[in-house]
């Protein structure tokens, strides 16, 4: 299988604080990896480094066969292949939903307005809200806004999708609609890394689960094995706390 993402002995510091400590991770094409762990364990920092939103200090990161270096051209190339969805939706409030989606394809990929609009409608259909195209973000529910944010990332036709706790800002009744869209993406073979506490999603959609604590990968295992036979005591404790809620 083609390696889509490879982290080799990656460390990241914020001043004296070591947010990532010698992290290594391999993600193959079509693989769906869920990253879980307590708050402050380095999960979000790790995926932000993959998209160069944070700059790692030690080790190597490879994305789609390109090494992430300080070369701006290289970073731009990698970002074309990598979509990212955040906790907050980061939509432009003054633009309609469809205009939020067409902006990047027109600016970054040179699409015409009509081609970008066709693309936007394709992906709004994909996340099941084509009827919201003319509305503004403030007129949508949180779950709908997050689905727009997913569609916006898909409009760049990425090879890889990174999700940073995409449901943590949502009301409980809206979480399922976003996870359902993500499960559909997973079933279609999208390469994904998802930072989440939603263990139901992990069981349903992930090939592999990675548990992080204190900036380190404590355990990485196929999903079924991770839940049925965790090896580390720290993993067992985390699962016992999160699965009983």
C-alpha atoms as an extended CHARMM CRD file, in Angstrom:
* protein
*
       245  EXT
         1         1  UNK       CA              0.0000000000        0.0000000000        0.0000000000  PROA      1               0.0000000000
         2         2  UNK       CA              1.1750000000        3.5020000000       -0.8320000000  PROA      2               0.0000000000
         3         3  UNK       CA              2.2360000000        5.4770000000        2.2510000000  PROA      3               0.0000000000
         4         4  UNK       CA              0.2250000000        8.7020000000        2.3320000000  PROA      4               0.0000000000
         5         5  UNK       CA              1.5360000000       10.0630000000        5.6320000000  PROA      5               0.0000000000
         6         6  UNK       CA              4.7160000000        9.1760000000        7.4690000000  PROA      6               0.0000000000
         7         7  UNK       CA              5.9430000000       10.7540000000       10.7040000000  PROA      7               0.0000000000
         8         8  UNK       CA              9.4260000000        9.7000000000       11.7710000000  PROA      8               0.0000000000
         9         9  UNK       CA             10.6210000000       10.6200000000       15.2820000000  PROA      9               0.0000000000
        10        10  UNK       CA              8.7840000000       13.9510000000       15.2470000000  PROA      10              0.0000000000
        11        11  UNK       CA              9.1350000000       16.3110000000       18.2070000000  PROA      11              0.0000000000
        12        12  UNK       CA              7.5990000000       19.7440000000       18.7080000000  PROA      12              0.0000000000
        13        13  UNK       CA              8.3380000000       22.3090000000       21.4320000000  PROA      13              0.0000000000
        14        14  UNK       CA              6.4250000000       25.3360000000       22.6300000000  PROA      14              0.0000000000
        15        15  UNK       CA              9.1760000000       27.0920000000       24.5410000000  PROA      15              0.0000000000
        16        16  UNK       CA             10.2970000000       24.5940000000       27.2070000000  PROA      16              0.0000000000
        17        17  UNK       CA              7.1560000000       22.4830000000       26.8040000000  PROA      17              0.0000000000
        18        18  UNK       CA              7.5370000000       19.3910000000       24.6380000000  PROA      18              0.0000000000
        19        19  UNK       CA              4.1570000000       18.9840000000       22.9300000000  PROA      19              0.0000000000
        20        20  UNK       CA              5.2920000000       16.0430000000       20.7830000000  PROA      20              0.0000000000
        21        21  UNK       CA              7.9550000000       13.6150000000       21.8860000000  PROA      21              0.0000000000
        22        22  UNK       CA              9.5140000000       11.3000000000       19.2710000000  PROA      22              0.0000000000
        23        23  UNK       CA              6.2170000000       10.5570000000       17.4830000000  PROA      23              0.0000000000
        24        24  UNK       CA              6.2330000000        8.0490000000       14.6200000000  PROA      24              0.0000000000
        25        25  UNK       CA              3.1340000000        7.1350000000       12.6110000000  PROA      25              0.0000000000
        26        26  UNK       CA              2.4330000000        5.5780000000        9.2090000000  PROA      26              0.0000000000
        27        27  UNK       CA             -0.8610000000        6.0060000000        7.3440000000  PROA      27              0.0000000000
        28        28  UNK       CA             -1.4600000000        4.1030000000        4.1010000000  PROA      28              0.0000000000
        29        29  UNK       CA             -3.7080000000        5.1420000000        1.2160000000  PROA      29              0.0000000000
        30        30  UNK       CA             -7.3410000000        4.5400000000        2.1320000000  PROA      30              0.0000000000
        31        31  UNK       CA             -6.5670000000        3.9890000000        5.8000000000  PROA      31              0.0000000000
        32        32  UNK       CA             -8.7220000000        5.6830000000        8.4390000000  PROA      32              0.0000000000
        33        33  UNK       CA             -6.9040000000        6.4130000000       11.6730000000  PROA      33              0.0000000000
        34        34  UNK       CA             -8.5760000000        7.7000000000       14.8290000000  PROA      34              0.0000000000
        35        35  UNK       CA             -6.2970000000        9.4850000000       17.3110000000  PROA      35              0.0000000000
        36        36  UNK       CA             -7.5700000000        9.6470000000       20.8790000000  PROA      36              0.0000000000
        37        37  UNK       CA             -6.1900000000       10.5710000000       24.2810000000  PROA      37              0.0000000000
        38        38  UNK       CA             -6.6830000000       13.0150000000       27.1390000000  PROA      38              0.0000000000
        39        39  UNK       CA             -6.6790000000       16.7910000000       26.5910000000  PROA      39              0.0000000000
        40        40  UNK       CA             -3.1740000000       18.1750000000       26.0990000000  PROA      40              0.0000000000
        41        41  UNK       CA             -1.7530000000       14.8780000000       24.8630000000  PROA      41              0.0000000000
        42        42  UNK       CA             -0.4860000000       16.3270000000       21.5580000000  PROA      42              0.0000000000
        43        43  UNK       CA             -3.2020000000       15.0010000000       19.2490000000  PROA      43              0.0000000000
        44        44  UNK       CA             -4.1420000000       18.3210000000       17.6440000000  PROA      44              0.0000000000
        45        45  UNK       CA             -0.5130000000       19.4690000000       17.5230000000  PROA      45              0.0000000000
        46        46  UNK       CA              0.3840000000       16.3300000000       15.5820000000  PROA      46              0.0000000000
        47        47  UNK       CA             -2.2080000000       16.8040000000       12.8570000000  PROA      47              0.0000000000
        48        48  UNK       CA             -1.5180000000       20.5400000000       12.6720000000  PROA      48              0.0000000000
        49        49  UNK       CA              2.1270000000       19.6540000000       11.9670000000  PROA      49              0.0000000000
        50        50  UNK       CA              1.0250000000       17.3900000000        9.0920000000  PROA      50              0.0000000000
        51        51  UNK       CA             -0.5950000000       20.4110000000        7.4130000000  PROA      51              0.0000000000
        52        52  UNK       CA              2.2450000000       22.7380000000        8.4730000000  PROA      52              0.0000000000
        53        53  UNK       CA             -0.0390000000       24.8770000000       10.6030000000  PROA      53              0.0000000000
        54        54  UNK       CA              2.6030000000       24.1480000000       13.2230000000  PROA      54              0.0000000000
        55        55  UNK       CA              6.2750000000       23.6600000000       12.4020000000  PROA      55              0.0000000000
        56        56  UNK       CA              7.8430000000       20.5280000000       13.8530000000  PROA      56              0.0000000000
        57        57  UNK       CA             11.2850000000       20.8780000000       15.4560000000  PROA      57              0.0000000000
        58        58  UNK       CA             12.7710000000       17.3990000000       15.0600000000  PROA      58              0.0000000000
        59        59  UNK       CA             12.2050000000       14.3760000000       12.8360000000  PROA      59              0.0000000000
        60        60  UNK       CA             10.6370000000       14.0410000000        9.3920000000  PROA      60              0.0000000000
        61        61  UNK       CA              7.0960000000       14.3580000000        8.0500000000  PROA      61              0.0000000000
        62        62  UNK       CA              6.2440000000       13.0010000000        4.5960000000  PROA      62              0.0000000000
        63        63  UNK       CA              2.8930000000       13.5800000000        2.8980000000  PROA      63              0.0000000000
        64        64  UNK       CA              2.0420000000       11.9690000000       -0.4710000000  PROA      64              0.0000000000
        65        65  UNK       CA              5.7300000000       11.2910000000       -1.0750000000  PROA      65              0.0000000000
        66        66  UNK       CA              6.8050000000       14.8900000000       -0.3550000000  PROA      66              0.0000000000
        67        67  UNK       CA              8.8540000000       15.8020000000        2.6870000000  PROA      67              0.0000000000
        68        68  UNK       CA              7.5540000000       18.7480000000        4.6690000000  PROA      68              0.0000000000
        69        69  UNK       CA             10.3710000000       21.2860000000        4.7790000000  PROA      69              0.0000000000
        70        70  UNK       CA             10.6340000000       25.0690000000        5.0700000000  PROA      70              0.0000000000
        71        71  UNK       CA             10.2320000000       25.3370000000        1.2860000000  PROA      71              0.0000000000
        72        72  UNK       CA              7.0060000000       27.3440000000        0.8540000000  PROA      72              0.0000000000
        73        73  UNK       CA              6.3780000000       25.8240000000       -2.5920000000  PROA      73              0.0000000000
        74        74  UNK       CA              6.5740000000       22.3710000000       -1.0450000000  PROA      74              0.0000000000
        75        75  UNK       CA              4.1060000000       23.3400000000        1.7020000000  PROA      75              0.0000000000
        76        76  UNK       CA              1.6660000000       24.7040000000       -0.8920000000  PROA      76              0.0000000000
        77        77  UNK       CA              1.8640000000       21.4490000000       -2.8780000000  PROA      77              0.0000000000
        78        78  UNK       CA              1.2110000000       19.3600000000        0.2180000000  PROA      78              0.0000000000
        79        79  UNK       CA             -1.7460000000       21.5030000000        1.2670000000  PROA      79              0.0000000000
        80        80  UNK       CA             -3.3810000000       20.8580000000       -2.1170000000  PROA      80              0.0000000000
        81        81  UNK       CA             -3.5140000000       17.1770000000       -1.1700000000  PROA      81              0.0000000000
        82        82  UNK       CA             -4.6420000000       17.6750000000        2.4330000000  PROA      82              0.0000000000
        83        83  UNK       CA             -8.0570000000       18.9080000000        3.5610000000  PROA      83              0.0000000000
        84        84  UNK       CA             -8.5570000000       19.9570000000        7.1720000000  PROA      84              0.0000000000
        85        85  UNK       CA            -11.6790000000       20.3400000000        9.2890000000  PROA      85              0.0000000000
        86        86  UNK       CA            -11.4060000000       22.0760000000       12.6610000000  PROA      86              0.0000000000
        87        87  UNK       CA            -13.4530000000       22.2300000000       15.8660000000  PROA      87              0.0000000000
        88        88  UNK       CA            -14.6640000000       25.6780000000       14.8340000000  PROA      88              0.0000000000
        89        89  UNK       CA            -16.1720000000       25.8750000000       11.3880000000  PROA      89              0.0000000000
        90        90  UNK       CA            -14.0750000000       28.8380000000       10.1610000000  PROA      90              0.0000000000
        91        91  UNK       CA            -16.6540000000       29.7920000000        7.5380000000  PROA      91              0.0000000000
        92        92  UNK       CA            -16.7710000000       33.3500000000        6.2030000000  PROA      92              0.0000000000
        93        93  UNK       CA            -19.9630000000       34.7880000000        7.7740000000  PROA      93              0.0000000000
        94        94  UNK       CA            -20.4220000000       37.4330000000        5.0580000000  PROA      94              0.0000000000
        95        95  UNK       CA            -20.3920000000       34.8640000000        2.2310000000  PROA      95              0.0000000000
        96        96  UNK       CA            -23.1820000000       32.4790000000        1.2990000000  PROA      96              0.0000000000
        97        97  UNK       CA            -22.5860000000       28.7580000000        1.7310000000  PROA      97              0.0000000000
        98        98  UNK       CA            -21.9030000000       28.2390000000       -1.9740000000  PROA      98              0.0000000000
        99        99  UNK       CA            -19.5190000000       31.2260000000       -2.0660000000  PROA      99              0.0000000000
       100       100  UNK       CA            -17.6190000000       29.7840000000        0.9070000000  PROA      100             0.0000000000
       101       101  UNK       CA            -17.1350000000       26.6220000000       -1.1530000000  PROA      101             0.0000000000
       102       102  UNK       CA            -16.1710000000       28.1980000000       -4.4870000000  PROA      102             0.0000000000
       103       103  UNK       CA            -13.5450000000       30.5900000000       -3.1150000000  PROA      103             0.0000000000
       104       104  UNK       CA            -10.6050000000       28.1680000000       -2.8240000000  PROA      104             0.0000000000
       105       105  UNK       CA            -11.1290000000       26.2430000000       -6.1070000000  PROA      105             0.0000000000
       106       106  UNK       CA            -11.2680000000       29.5610000000       -7.9920000000  PROA      106             0.0000000000
       107       107  UNK       CA             -8.2670000000       31.1250000000       -6.2540000000  PROA      107             0.0000000000
       108       108  UNK       CA             -6.0170000000       28.0810000000       -5.7450000000  PROA      108             0.0000000000
       109       109  UNK       CA             -6.9640000000       25.8590000000       -8.6710000000  PROA      109             0.0000000000
       110       110  UNK       CA             -8.0680000000       28.3920000000      -11.2780000000  PROA      110             0.0000000000
       111       111  UNK       CA            -11.6360000000       27.0970000000      -11.6400000000  PROA      111             0.0000000000
       112       112  UNK       CA            -14.1770000000       29.2870000000      -13.4340000000  PROA      112             0.0000000000
       113       113  UNK       CA            -17.1180000000       30.5360000000      -11.3720000000  PROA      113             0.0000000000
       114       114  UNK       CA            -19.5330000000       28.0920000000      -13.0350000000  PROA      114             0.0000000000
       115       115  UNK       CA            -17.2030000000       25.0800000000      -12.6890000000  PROA      115             0.0000000000
       116       116  UNK       CA            -16.5120000000       25.9470000000       -9.0450000000  PROA      116             0.0000000000
       117       117  UNK       CA            -20.2650000000       26.2690000000       -8.4120000000  PROA      117             0.0000000000
       118       118  UNK       CA            -20.9170000000       22.8600000000      -10.0040000000  PROA      118             0.0000000000
       119       119  UNK       CA            -18.2060000000       21.3940000000       -7.7860000000  PROA      119             0.0000000000
       120       120  UNK       CA            -19.6550000000       23.0920000000       -4.6980000000  PROA      120             0.0000000000
       121       121  UNK       CA            -23.1240000000       21.7030000000       -5.3960000000  PROA      121             0.0000000000
       122       122  UNK       CA            -21.6710000000       18.2130000000       -5.9180000000  PROA      122             0.0000000000
       123       123  UNK       CA            -20.1470000000       18.2850000000       -2.4480000000  PROA      123             0.0000000000
       124       124  UNK       CA            -23.1370000000       19.9510000000       -0.7800000000  PROA      124             0.0000000000
       125       125  UNK       CA            -25.1380000000       17.0070000000       -2.1180000000  PROA      125             0.0000000000
       126       126  UNK       CA            -22.4760000000       14.6990000000       -0.7470000000  PROA      126             0.0000000000
       127       127  UNK       CA            -22.9730000000       16.1060000000        2.7790000000  PROA      127             0.0000000000
       128       128  UNK       CA            -26.7730000000       16.1650000000        2.2880000000  PROA      128             0.0000000000
       129       129  UNK       CA            -27.4640000000       19.9180000000        2.4470000000  PROA      129             0.0000000000
       130       130  UNK       CA            -27.7370000000       21.1970000000       -1.1630000000  PROA      130             0.0000000000
       131       131  UNK       CA            -30.8490000000       23.1730000000       -0.1850000000  PROA      131             0.0000000000
       132       132  UNK       CA            -28.7050000000       25.3940000000        2.0860000000  PROA      132             0.0000000000
       133       133  UNK       CA            -26.4830000000       26.7020000000       -0.7460000000  PROA      133             0.0000000000
       134       134  UNK       CA            -27.8580000000       30.2580000000       -0.8220000000  PROA      134             0.0000000000
       135       135  UNK       CA            -28.0030000000       30.7220000000        2.9540000000  PROA      135             0.0000000000
       136       136  UNK       CA            -25.3630000000       32.3480000000        5.1360000000  PROA      136             0.0000000000
       137       137  UNK       CA            -23.4780000000       30.3770000000        7.8290000000  PROA      137             0.0000000000
       138       138  UNK       CA            -25.3030000000       32.2160000000       10.6230000000  PROA      138             0.0000000000
       139       139  UNK       CA            -28.6240000000       30.8360000000        9.3500000000  PROA      139             0.0000000000
       140       140  UNK       CA            -27.4700000000       27.2190000000        9.7690000000  PROA      140             0.0000000000
       141       141  UNK       CA            -27.2590000000       24.9290000000       12.7760000000  PROA      141             0.0000000000
       142       142  UNK       CA            -23.8400000000       23.9680000000       14.1100000000  PROA      142             0.0000000000
       143       143  UNK       CA            -24.1040000000       20.5300000000       12.5320000000  PROA      143             0.0000000000
       144       144  UNK       CA            -24.9790000000       22.0310000000        9.1650000000  PROA      144             0.0000000000
       145       145  UNK       CA            -22.0910000000       24.5030000000        9.4220000000  PROA      145             0.0000000000
       146       146  UNK       CA            -19.6550000000       21.6810000000       10.1160000000  PROA      146             0.0000000000
       147       147  UNK       CA            -20.9780000000       19.7520000000        7.1250000000  PROA      147             0.0000000000
       148       148  UNK       CA            -20.4160000000       22.8750000000        5.0000000000  PROA      148             0.0000000000
       149       149  UNK       CA            -16.8490000000       22.9900000000        6.3530000000  PROA      149             0.0000000000
       150       150  UNK       CA            -16.3500000000       19.3460000000        5.3080000000  PROA      150             0.0000000000
       151       151  UNK       CA            -17.7720000000       20.0800000000        1.8440000000  PROA      151             0.0000000000
       152       152  UNK       CA            -15.4680000000       23.0960000000        1.5390000000  PROA      152             0.0000000000
       153       153  UNK       CA            -12.4350000000       20.8770000000        2.1970000000  PROA      153             0.0000000000
       154       154  UNK       CA            -13.6840000000       18.2920000000       -0.2940000000  PROA      154             0.0000000000
       155       155  UNK       CA            -13.9780000000       20.9820000000       -2.9940000000  PROA      155             0.0000000000
       156       156  UNK       CA            -10.1820000000       21.0410000000       -3.1300000000  PROA      156             0.0000000000
       157       157  UNK       CA            -10.3870000000       17.3130000000       -3.9830000000  PROA      157             0.0000000000
       158       158  UNK       CA             -7.7960000000       16.2770000000       -1.4070000000  PROA      158             0.0000000000
       159       159  UNK       CA             -6.1980000000       12.8540000000       -1.1430000000  PROA      159             0.0000000000
       160       160  UNK       CA             -6.1520000000       13.0940000000        2.6600000000  PROA      160             0.0000000000
       161       161  UNK       CA             -8.6020000000       14.5600000000        5.1860000000  PROA      161             0.0000000000
       162       162  UNK       CA             -7.5590000000       15.6510000000        8.6830000000  PROA      162             0.0000000000
       163       163  UNK       CA            -10.2570000000       16.2170000000       11.3000000000  PROA      163             0.0000000000
       164       164  UNK       CA             -9.4130000000       17.9870000000       14.5610000000  PROA      164             0.0000000000
       165       165  UNK       CA            -12.2010000000       17.1270000000       17.0330000000  PROA      165             0.0000000000
       166       166  UNK       CA            -14.8530000000       18.0110000000       14.4220000000  PROA      166             0.0000000000
       167       167  UNK       CA            -17.8070000000       17.3820000000       16.7470000000  PROA      167             0.0000000000
       168       168  UNK       CA            -16.5250000000       18.8650000000       20.0160000000  PROA      168             0.0000000000
       169       169  UNK       CA            -18.1970000000       22.2620000000       19.4810000000  PROA      169             0.0000000000
       170       170  UNK       CA            -21.5640000000       20.7250000000       18.5640000000  PROA      170             0.0000000000
       171       171  UNK       CA            -24.6810000000       20.0830000000       20.5930000000  PROA      171             0.0000000000
       172       172  UNK       CA            -25.1860000000       16.3450000000       21.2150000000  PROA      172             0.0000000000
       173       173  UNK       CA            -28.1160000000       16.0070000000       18.8020000000  PROA      173             0.0000000000
       174       174  UNK       CA            -25.9940000000       17.4220000000       15.9590000000  PROA      174             0.0000000000
       175       175  UNK       CA            -22.9960000000       15.1520000000       16.4280000000  PROA      175             0.0000000000
       176       176  UNK       CA            -24.5250000000       12.1650000000       14.6280000000  PROA      176             0.0000000000
       177       177  UNK       CA            -25.2340000000       14.0510000000       11.3920000000  PROA      177             0.0000000000
       178       178  UNK       CA            -21.5740000000       15.0690000000       11.1060000000  PROA      178             0.0000000000
       179       179  UNK       CA            -20.2480000000       11.6230000000       12.0520000000  PROA      179             0.0000000000
       180       180  UNK       CA            -22.5810000000       10.0100000000        9.4960000000  PROA      180             0.0000000000
       181       181  UNK       CA            -21.0450000000       12.1450000000        6.7330000000  PROA      181             0.0000000000
       182       182  UNK       CA            -17.5540000000       11.1930000000        7.9430000000  PROA      182             0.0000000000
       183       183  UNK       CA            -18.5030000000        7.4940000000        7.9880000000  PROA      183             0.0000000000
       184       184  UNK       CA            -19.6760000000        7.8000000000        4.3670000000  PROA      184             0.0000000000
       185       185  UNK       CA            -16.3240000000        9.3580000000        3.4250000000  PROA      185             0.0000000000
       186       186  UNK       CA            -14.5180000000        6.5300000000        5.2040000000  PROA      186             0.0000000000
       187       187  UNK       CA            -16.5760000000        3.9130000000        3.3860000000  PROA      187             0.0000000000
       188       188  UNK       CA            -15.6520000000        5.5270000000        0.0700000000  PROA      188             0.0000000000
       189       189  UNK       CA            -11.9710000000        5.0080000000        0.8630000000  PROA      189             0.0000000000
       190       190  UNK       CA            -10.8190000000        8.5230000000        1.8050000000  PROA      190             0.0000000000
       191       191  UNK       CA             -7.5130000000        8.5240000000        3.6950000000  PROA      191             0.0000000000
       192       192  UNK       CA             -8.3520000000       10.1160000000        7.0540000000  PROA      192             0.0000000000
       193       193  UNK       CA             -6.8230000000       11.0280000000       10.3890000000  PROA      193             0.0000000000
       194       194  UNK       CA             -9.5000000000       11.9410000000       12.9190000000  PROA      194             0.0000000000
       195       195  UNK       CA             -8.7990000000       13.3570000000       16.3710000000  PROA      195             0.0000000000
       196       196  UNK       CA            -11.9340000000       12.5530000000       18.3490000000  PROA      196             0.0000000000
       197       197  UNK       CA            -13.4260000000       11.2270000000       21.5870000000  PROA      197             0.0000000000
       198       198  UNK       CA            -16.2540000000        9.5800000000       19.6440000000  PROA      198             0.0000000000
       199       199  UNK       CA            -15.3680000000        5.9350000000       20.2070000000  PROA      199             0.0000000000
       200       200  UNK       CA            -18.4890000000        4.7620000000       18.3750000000  PROA      200             0.0000000000
       201       201  UNK       CA            -17.1370000000        6.4290000000       15.2490000000  PROA      201             0.0000000000
       202       202  UNK       CA            -13.7440000000        4.8150000000       15.8280000000  PROA      202             0.0000000000
       203       203  UNK       CA            -15.3050000000        1.3530000000       16.0700000000  PROA      203             0.0000000000
       204       204  UNK       CA            -17.4180000000        1.8860000000       12.9750000000  PROA      204             0.0000000000
       205       205  UNK       CA            -15.0810000000        3.7210000000       10.6100000000  PROA      205             0.0000000000
       206       206  UNK       CA            -11.4260000000        3.3870000000       11.6870000000  PROA      206             0.0000000000
       207       207  UNK       CA             -8.9250000000        0.7710000000       10.5440000000  PROA      207             0.0000000000
       208       208  UNK       CA             -6.5030000000        1.7910000000       13.2670000000  PROA      208             0.0000000000
       209       209  UNK       CA             -6.6940000000        3.6190000000       16.5810000000  PROA      209             0.0000000000
       210       210  UNK       CA             -3.7640000000        5.5560000000       18.0440000000  PROA      210             0.0000000000
       211       211  UNK       CA             -3.7090000000        6.5100000000       21.7250000000  PROA      211             0.0000000000
       212       212  UNK       CA             -1.5680000000        9.4860000000       22.7070000000  PROA      212             0.0000000000
       213       213  UNK       CA             -0.6160000000       10.7670000000       26.1320000000  PROA      213             0.0000000000
       214       214  UNK       CA              1.8890000000       13.4440000000       27.1860000000  PROA      214             0.0000000000
       215       215  UNK       CA              3.0310000000       14.0360000000       23.6090000000  PROA      215             0.0000000000
       216       216  UNK       CA              3.8000000000       10.3820000000       22.8660000000  PROA      216             0.0000000000
       217       217  UNK       CA              2.1460000000        7.5790000000       20.9270000000  PROA      217             0.0000000000
       218       218  UNK       CA              1.4370000000        5.1290000000       23.7340000000  PROA      218             0.0000000000
       219       219  UNK       CA             -0.3600000000        2.5550000000       21.6240000000  PROA      219             0.0000000000
       220       220  UNK       CA             -1.3060000000        2.0050000000       17.9950000000  PROA      220             0.0000000000
       221       221  UNK       CA             -3.3500000000       -1.0200000000       16.9510000000  PROA      221             0.0000000000
       222       222  UNK       CA             -6.0430000000       -2.2650000000       14.5540000000  PROA      222             0.0000000000
       223       223  UNK       CA             -9.4110000000       -1.0400000000       15.8240000000  PROA      223             0.0000000000
       224       224  UNK       CA            -10.8190000000       -4.3190000000       17.0970000000  PROA      224             0.0000000000
       225       225  UNK       CA             -7.6100000000       -5.1970000000       18.8970000000  PROA      225             0.0000000000
       226       226  UNK       CA             -7.3530000000       -1.7030000000       20.3960000000  PROA      226             0.0000000000
       227       227  UNK       CA            -10.7390000000       -2.0160000000       22.0820000000  PROA      227             0.0000000000
       228       228  UNK       CA            -10.6710000000       -5.7150000000       22.9760000000  PROA      228             0.0000000000
       229       229  UNK       CA             -7.0300000000       -6.1920000000       23.9590000000  PROA      229             0.0000000000
       230       230  UNK       CA             -5.3020000000       -2.8820000000       24.7860000000  PROA      230             0.0000000000
       231       231  UNK       CA             -1.7330000000       -3.5010000000       25.9210000000  PROA      231             0.0000000000
       232       232  UNK       CA             -0.7840000000       -0.3650000000       27.8380000000  PROA      232             0.0000000000
       233       233  UNK       CA             -2.1600000000        0.3530000000       31.3110000000  PROA      233             0.0000000000
       234       234  UNK       CA             -2.5730000000        3.9970000000       30.2950000000  PROA      234             0.0000000000
       235       235  UNK       CA             -4.7380000000        2.9290000000       27.3450000000  PROA      235             0.0000000000
       236       236  UNK       CA             -6.8170000000        0.6400000000       29.5510000000  PROA      236             0.0000000000
       237       237  UNK       CA             -7.4080000000        3.4460000000       32.0520000000  PROA      237             0.0000000000
       238       238  UNK       CA             -8.3820000000        5.9050000000       29.3080000000  PROA      238             0.0000000000
       239       239  UNK       CA            -10.8160000000        3.4400000000       27.7380000000  PROA      239             0.0000000000
       240       240  UNK       CA            -12.3590000000        2.5740000000       31.0830000000  PROA      240             0.0000000000
       241       241  UNK       CA            -13.0090000000        6.2830000000       31.6940000000  PROA      241             0.0000000000
       242       242  UNK       CA            -14.2780000000        7.1760000000       28.2270000000  PROA      242             0.0000000000
       243       243  UNK       CA            -16.3800000000        4.0800000000       27.4760000000  PROA      243             0.0000000000
       244       244  UNK       CA            -18.3500000000        4.2620000000       30.7190000000  PROA      244             0.0000000000
       245       245  UNK       CA            -19.6170000000        7.7960000000       30.0070000000  PROA      245             0.0000000000
